[in-house]
């Protein structure tokens, strides 16, 4: 594989990163809006959200991408591969993130709710100032882990013709069939570097947080 | 909405569902067998644990699709010729092994370390200790993520469609192009995937009940 081909591969990183960042940003906002509904005792609000997270987590991301691609155009909405992939990935990522955030809130000891009520703290203030900061800290490792999964899943957009990193390798294999291994190897290396840097950042951050909270902990097992 | 394409292609959809199930079961089995010894080694300390940790780090940092392509083009270049189906099973099993071994490692680490010391102090051989004492205790913590990974495997089988294996997603695409009726076909395939995912949830519920019984019975 020559140097110009390597540069062409690198040029596709931008598409992968913008797809991943947009997916993560939009899904995070949507998931934070949906989380209160996922935790309420009101069935009319909770059940639709749980059905959505169940579907979003049970269907293969690749079929969601095909569904968005064929489904949107069948519904008369003309969108390109990037938007189709973005819609599908947001659907998938929001479903997971709602569950990640919910788990963060649920793991706060229930006594805190009672304590806040006993202290006469309003529900909104309690959520914003007391419960959310704790839930964010608890959910952070799973959230960061999941963002790496989102980056890996953006590769599926190549199946509907988007030329991100995997799509670029696929496109370059056609004129250079003998270079299939170096091309896909380069793609693998690009993902490895991006995702590993997030893993490393996570390890360093968790070390910082543990040092700040100064709670003596046992040697940490790997995050699931 | 015109449901005729679904009715006409019902035999094909059923065959494709069978293939999706076959892929899922093969990958679950093929990734569990090596993951048990690897997970036990990973839970220790030293070189073996580090090397295995590096393997699972790498597998978590590379998309399954890229891995499937690498295996698809890589195996023939070293002289191994597999059918597309076998290629998909190999590629997806390698990655699933990495996830499963970390799940087993997590389960083992959830056991109180004094248990491992006691087993040794009682002079129970390592093989018997693992089979009768340690693994039964590691199971309850490992079952939910293990089934969660089986769901990831089920969803991942859809990637086999990119290397021409006509499982459920691949067949749905072919039928969409043939009939030009995407919505009913997409709904049908989604319902099938949801049913398969529900089967896994039911397995998890039964298994957890059984494992918790074993745990409370043995202590």
XYZ file of C-alpha atoms in Angstrom:
443
model
C 0.000 0.000 0.000
C 1.440 3.319 -1.051
C 1.548 6.515 0.945
C -1.146 8.367 -1.100
C -3.562 5.470 -0.478
C -2.807 5.674 3.229
C -3.598 9.413 3.164
C -6.862 8.676 1.326
C -7.746 6.223 4.115
C -6.967 8.893 6.715
C -9.175 11.438 4.936
C -12.208 9.260 5.713
C -11.608 9.523 9.472
C -13.435 12.859 9.430
C -16.695 11.191 8.293
C -16.400 8.452 10.940
C -15.714 10.994 13.676
C -18.502 13.394 12.677
C -21.006 10.517 12.474
C -19.896 9.246 15.901
C -19.842 12.669 17.586
C -23.255 13.671 16.189
C -24.745 10.302 17.229
C -23.336 10.545 20.755
C -24.349 14.207 21.180
C -27.933 13.834 19.938
C -28.487 10.526 21.763
C -27.184 11.913 25.042
C -29.627 14.838 24.924
C -32.555 12.588 23.916
C -31.689 9.992 26.560
C -31.489 12.632 29.317
C -34.935 13.881 28.265
C -36.370 10.345 28.270
C -34.818 9.109 31.531
C -37.416 10.794 33.818
C -40.153 8.988 31.838
C -38.314 5.673 32.192
C -38.326 6.047 35.991
C -41.770 7.456 36.705
C -44.469 5.394 38.384
C -46.929 6.601 35.720
C -47.451 3.617 33.399
C -48.596 5.726 30.405
C -45.186 7.426 30.352
C -42.988 4.514 31.396
C -44.281 1.746 29.118
C -43.699 3.512 25.755
C -40.152 4.361 26.828
C -39.420 0.778 27.928
C -40.863 -0.580 24.682
C -38.600 1.810 22.784
C -35.457 0.843 24.725
C -36.354 -2.847 24.333
C -36.674 -2.512 20.542
C -33.624 -0.267 20.205
C -31.451 -2.720 22.118
C -32.842 -5.932 20.581
C -32.605 -5.154 16.863
C -29.267 -5.457 15.058
C -27.773 -2.029 14.330
C -27.210 -3.130 10.739
C -30.929 -3.843 10.242
C -31.772 -0.493 11.872
C -29.496 1.178 9.310
C -31.166 -0.677 6.429
C -34.583 0.118 7.916
C -33.745 3.835 8.048
C -32.287 3.717 4.534
C -35.191 1.894 2.850
C -37.904 2.967 5.259
C -37.302 6.727 5.053
C -37.268 6.726 1.256
C -40.392 4.516 1.163
C -42.061 7.088 3.416
C -41.196 9.717 0.816
C -38.360 11.319 2.810
C -35.287 11.634 0.616
C -32.112 11.523 2.679
C -28.533 10.522 1.916
C -26.575 7.646 3.458
C -25.095 9.849 6.204
C -28.486 10.990 7.515
C -29.963 7.461 7.251
C -27.060 6.080 9.266
C -27.326 8.938 11.772
C -31.065 8.323 12.321
C -30.490 4.580 12.862
C -27.492 5.071 15.150
C -29.333 7.690 17.249
C -32.255 5.253 17.663
C -29.862 2.505 18.798
C -27.675 4.717 21.011
C -30.564 6.541 22.722
C -32.122 3.203 23.722
C -28.883 2.089 25.392
C -28.166 5.463 26.993
C -31.602 5.659 28.625
C -30.822 2.342 30.321
C -27.290 3.471 31.292
C -28.577 6.707 32.880
C -31.496 4.902 34.533
C -29.078 2.433 36.108
C -27.106 5.412 37.446
C -30.170 6.881 39.166
C -31.446 3.538 40.428
C -28.145 2.745 42.163
C -28.426 5.803 44.428
C -29.531 4.550 47.865
C -33.260 5.099 48.188
C -32.876 6.714 51.622
C -31.611 9.835 49.865
C -35.024 10.440 48.303
C -36.623 10.293 51.742
C -33.872 12.444 53.236
C -34.368 15.129 50.579
C -38.108 15.121 51.167
C -37.608 15.310 54.932
C -35.327 18.313 54.411
C -38.044 19.957 52.326
C -35.893 20.142 49.183
C -38.035 20.584 46.047
C -38.171 17.712 43.567
C -36.522 19.667 40.738
C -33.669 20.992 42.888
C -33.187 17.545 44.414
C -32.798 15.991 40.978
C -30.573 18.726 39.604
C -28.290 19.407 42.546
C -28.174 16.161 44.502
C -29.235 13.100 42.547
C -28.018 13.864 39.004
C -24.373 14.565 39.972
C -24.222 11.224 41.791
C -25.974 9.348 38.979
C -23.604 10.858 36.403
C -20.583 9.683 38.371
C -22.011 6.169 38.704
C -23.053 5.967 35.046
C -19.837 7.495 33.659
C -17.798 4.288 33.124
C -20.670 2.521 31.308
C -21.395 5.685 29.310
C -17.787 6.126 28.161
C -17.573 2.413 27.352
C -20.711 2.716 25.276
C -19.351 5.674 23.278
C -16.576 3.344 22.062
C -19.256 0.890 20.932
C -20.955 3.717 19.003
C -17.674 4.528 17.216
C -17.310 0.851 16.253
C -20.930 0.679 15.068
C -20.464 3.643 12.697
C -18.564 1.153 10.496
C -21.941 -0.415 9.609
C -22.853 2.742 7.663
C -20.527 1.421 4.938
C -23.240 -1.148 4.139
C -25.460 1.613 2.707
C -22.586 3.202 0.807
C -21.293 5.819 3.233
C -17.565 6.327 2.655
C -16.324 6.481 6.230
C -13.217 4.519 7.288
C -14.619 1.036 6.541
C -16.414 2.284 3.410
C -13.157 3.819 2.160
C -11.318 0.516 2.627
C -14.167 -1.245 0.807
C -14.021 1.259 -2.053
C -10.212 1.043 -2.404
C -10.294 -2.775 -2.431
C -12.087 -2.677 -5.787
C -9.172 -1.137 -7.784
C -6.546 -2.792 -5.522
C -7.893 -6.295 -4.727
C -4.428 -7.549 -3.738
C -4.227 -4.861 -1.053
C -7.356 -6.065 0.809
C -5.426 -7.094 3.922
C -3.366 -3.869 4.280
C -6.456 -1.765 3.529
C -8.715 -3.439 6.107
C -5.706 -3.669 8.426
C -5.300 0.109 8.177
C -9.008 0.558 8.889
C -8.663 -1.703 11.947
C -5.629 0.281 13.114
C -7.482 3.604 12.750
C -10.388 2.357 14.911
C -7.911 0.829 17.352
C -6.135 4.171 17.846
C -9.376 6.177 18.261
C -11.055 3.731 20.645
C -7.888 2.927 22.624
C -7.322 6.622 23.313
C -10.810 6.730 24.874
C -10.046 3.611 26.946
C -6.815 5.258 28.149
C -8.544 8.563 28.931
C -11.144 6.606 30.906
C -8.493 4.787 32.940
C -6.715 8.079 33.758
C -9.994 9.845 34.619
C -11.154 7.039 36.902
C -7.798 7.221 38.678
C -8.282 10.986 39.153
C -11.827 10.575 40.449
C -10.759 7.882 42.885
C -7.876 10.053 44.132
C -10.240 13.025 44.561
C -12.932 11.100 46.398
C -10.115 9.479 48.445
C -12.102 6.354 49.175
C -9.744 3.437 49.597
C -10.854 0.828 47.070
C -9.719 -2.628 46.190
C -7.917 -3.217 42.915
C -10.471 -2.521 40.217
C -11.766 -5.267 37.965
C -12.255 -4.436 34.320
C -15.361 -2.538 33.345
C -17.908 -4.822 31.756
C -49.693 -1.732 3.129
C -49.210 -4.730 0.881
C -48.294 -7.853 2.863
C -48.232 -10.158 -0.156
C -44.406 -10.108 -0.473
C -44.138 -11.397 3.107
C -46.583 -14.247 2.465
C -44.888 -15.154 -0.825
C -41.432 -15.262 0.745
C -42.393 -16.930 4.030
C -40.366 -20.116 3.316
C -37.288 -17.994 2.521
C -37.738 -15.897 5.671
C -38.077 -19.027 7.795
C -34.937 -20.556 6.278
C -33.096 -17.276 6.905
C -34.288 -17.264 10.536
C -32.958 -20.807 10.872
C -29.585 -19.655 9.556
C -29.538 -16.736 12.010
C -30.223 -19.200 14.857
C -27.538 -21.590 13.582
C -24.995 -18.735 13.421
C -25.937 -17.517 16.907
C -25.704 -20.952 18.536
C -22.412 -21.822 16.792
C -20.799 -18.533 17.783
C -22.052 -18.747 21.383
C -20.648 -22.284 21.714
C -17.372 -21.616 19.868
C -16.698 -18.469 21.890
C -17.611 -19.983 25.273
C -15.309 -23.018 25.066
C -12.007 -21.077 24.794
C -13.316 -18.241 26.994
C -13.578 -20.443 30.120
C -9.842 -21.326 30.415
C -8.862 -17.868 29.106
C -11.113 -16.176 31.675
C -9.582 -18.258 34.477
C -6.057 -17.322 33.312
C -7.133 -13.674 32.976
C -8.334 -13.614 36.598
C -4.825 -14.471 37.775
C -1.843 -12.164 37.641
C 1.306 -12.270 35.569
C 2.208 -12.479 31.908
C -0.673 -14.720 30.755
C -3.254 -12.364 32.252
C -1.618 -9.349 30.579
C -1.378 -10.997 27.163
C -5.038 -12.077 27.329
C -5.986 -8.580 28.511
C -4.220 -7.134 25.462
C -6.170 -9.484 23.216
C -9.534 -8.498 24.664
C -8.576 -4.771 24.571
C -7.759 -5.106 20.845
C -10.974 -6.985 20.093
C -13.033 -4.317 21.864
C -11.267 -1.566 19.880
C -11.893 -2.986 16.383
C -15.389 -3.054 14.820
C -16.796 -6.550 14.215
C -17.453 -5.628 10.579
C -13.777 -4.783 9.941
C -12.790 -8.030 11.658
C -15.153 -10.004 9.419
C -13.594 -8.360 6.331
C -10.054 -9.062 7.579
C -10.890 -12.748 8.133
C -12.813 -12.915 4.827
C -9.803 -11.646 2.813
C -7.093 -12.805 5.204
C -7.781 -16.549 5.469
C -7.636 -17.227 1.696
C -4.351 -15.300 1.436
C -2.720 -17.712 3.906
C -4.156 -20.645 1.991
C -7.223 -21.394 4.152
C -10.344 -21.548 2.015
C -13.582 -21.399 3.984
C -17.122 -20.909 2.813
C -18.576 -17.490 3.627
C -20.666 -19.042 6.413
C -17.599 -20.520 8.146
C -15.721 -17.247 7.672
C -18.496 -15.329 9.412
C -18.573 -17.837 12.276
C -14.765 -17.646 12.737
C -14.585 -13.837 12.568
C -17.494 -13.229 14.935
C -16.405 -16.000 17.351
C -12.954 -14.469 17.820
C -14.480 -11.207 18.999
C -17.171 -12.913 21.096
C -14.426 -14.932 22.849
C -12.791 -11.691 23.988
C -16.059 -10.411 25.497
C -16.923 -13.746 27.115
C -13.519 -14.204 28.728
C -13.799 -10.760 30.344
C -17.308 -11.673 31.577
C -16.006 -14.903 33.145
C -13.058 -12.970 34.589
C -15.535 -10.543 36.180
C -17.551 -13.446 37.593
C -14.446 -15.060 39.078
C -13.307 -11.761 40.596
C -16.719 -11.384 42.232
C -15.944 -14.433 44.397
C -14.531 -13.609 47.812
C -10.778 -14.245 47.473
C -10.804 -16.124 50.788
C -12.736 -18.870 48.997
C -9.737 -19.497 46.760
C -7.443 -19.578 49.777
C -9.748 -21.940 51.708
C -9.989 -24.369 48.809
C -6.205 -24.535 48.706
C -5.938 -24.826 52.497
C -8.382 -27.764 52.425
C -6.132 -29.499 49.905
C -8.781 -29.679 47.184
C -7.151 -30.117 43.762
C -7.387 -27.017 41.489
C -9.498 -28.863 38.896
C -12.101 -30.003 41.426
C -12.006 -26.625 43.159
C -12.908 -24.827 39.930
C -15.630 -27.261 38.885
C -17.327 -27.790 42.255
C -16.595 -24.665 44.287
C -15.473 -21.626 42.342
C -17.355 -21.753 39.008
C -20.779 -22.385 40.650
C -20.188 -19.255 42.743
C -18.958 -17.188 39.795
C -22.045 -18.081 37.738
C -24.706 -15.790 39.289
C -22.581 -12.693 38.591
C -21.693 -13.884 35.092
C -25.126 -14.947 33.803
C -26.667 -11.512 33.069
C -23.658 -10.194 31.100
C -23.204 -13.606 29.429
C -26.768 -13.567 28.094
C -26.289 -9.880 27.265
C -23.326 -10.917 25.135
C -25.397 -13.693 23.536
C -27.812 -10.931 22.476
C -24.872 -8.969 21.035
C -23.880 -12.169 19.168
C -27.432 -12.606 17.846
C -27.409 -9.013 16.578
C -23.878 -9.420 15.217
C -24.888 -12.354 13.003
C -26.492 -9.709 10.739
C -22.929 -8.753 9.702
C -22.616 -12.091 7.910
C -24.873 -10.565 5.240
C -22.032 -8.310 4.028
C -20.031 -11.383 2.973
C -23.046 -12.898 1.129
C -24.411 -15.156 3.904
C -28.183 -14.974 3.479
C -29.282 -14.873 7.069
C -32.270 -12.793 8.169
C -30.881 -9.309 7.413
C -29.324 -10.368 4.102
C -32.499 -12.143 2.979
C -34.645 -9.169 3.982
C -32.488 -6.911 1.788
C -32.737 -9.271 -1.176
C -36.529 -9.445 -0.780
C -36.781 -5.645 -0.461
C -34.949 -5.263 -3.767
C -37.092 -7.940 -5.419
C -40.546 -6.723 -4.312
C -39.790 -3.039 -3.727
C -42.027 -3.197 -0.623
C -39.638 -2.304 2.210
C -41.982 -1.556 5.123
C -43.816 -4.919 5.554
C -40.579 -6.853 5.062
C -38.690 -4.664 7.543
C -41.471 -5.067 10.120
C -41.479 -8.855 9.667
C -37.725 -9.150 10.128
C -37.827 -6.833 13.164
C -40.558 -8.955 14.776
C -38.477 -12.115 14.214
C -35.404 -10.522 15.827
C -37.513 -9.339 18.784
C -38.875 -12.892 19.250
C -35.353 -14.350 19.185
C -34.175 -11.722 21.696
C -37.126 -12.592 23.943
C -36.101 -16.264 23.892
C -32.707 -15.210 25.295
C -34.390 -13.168 28.041
C -36.485 -16.185 29.026
C -33.370 -18.401 29.112
C -31.702 -15.823 31.370
C -34.625 -15.749 33.811
C -34.703 -19.564 34.140
C -30.951 -19.903 34.409
C -30.575 -17.173 37.033
C -33.226 -18.841 39.155
C -31.402 -22.165 38.896
C -27.966 -20.661 39.574
C -29.154 -18.773 42.644
C -30.655 -22.033 43.935
C -27.327 -23.798 43.432
C -25.566 -21.005 45.278
C -27.849 -20.919 48.276
C -27.910 -24.728 48.360
C -24.147 -25.031 48.434
C -23.512 -22.508 51.174
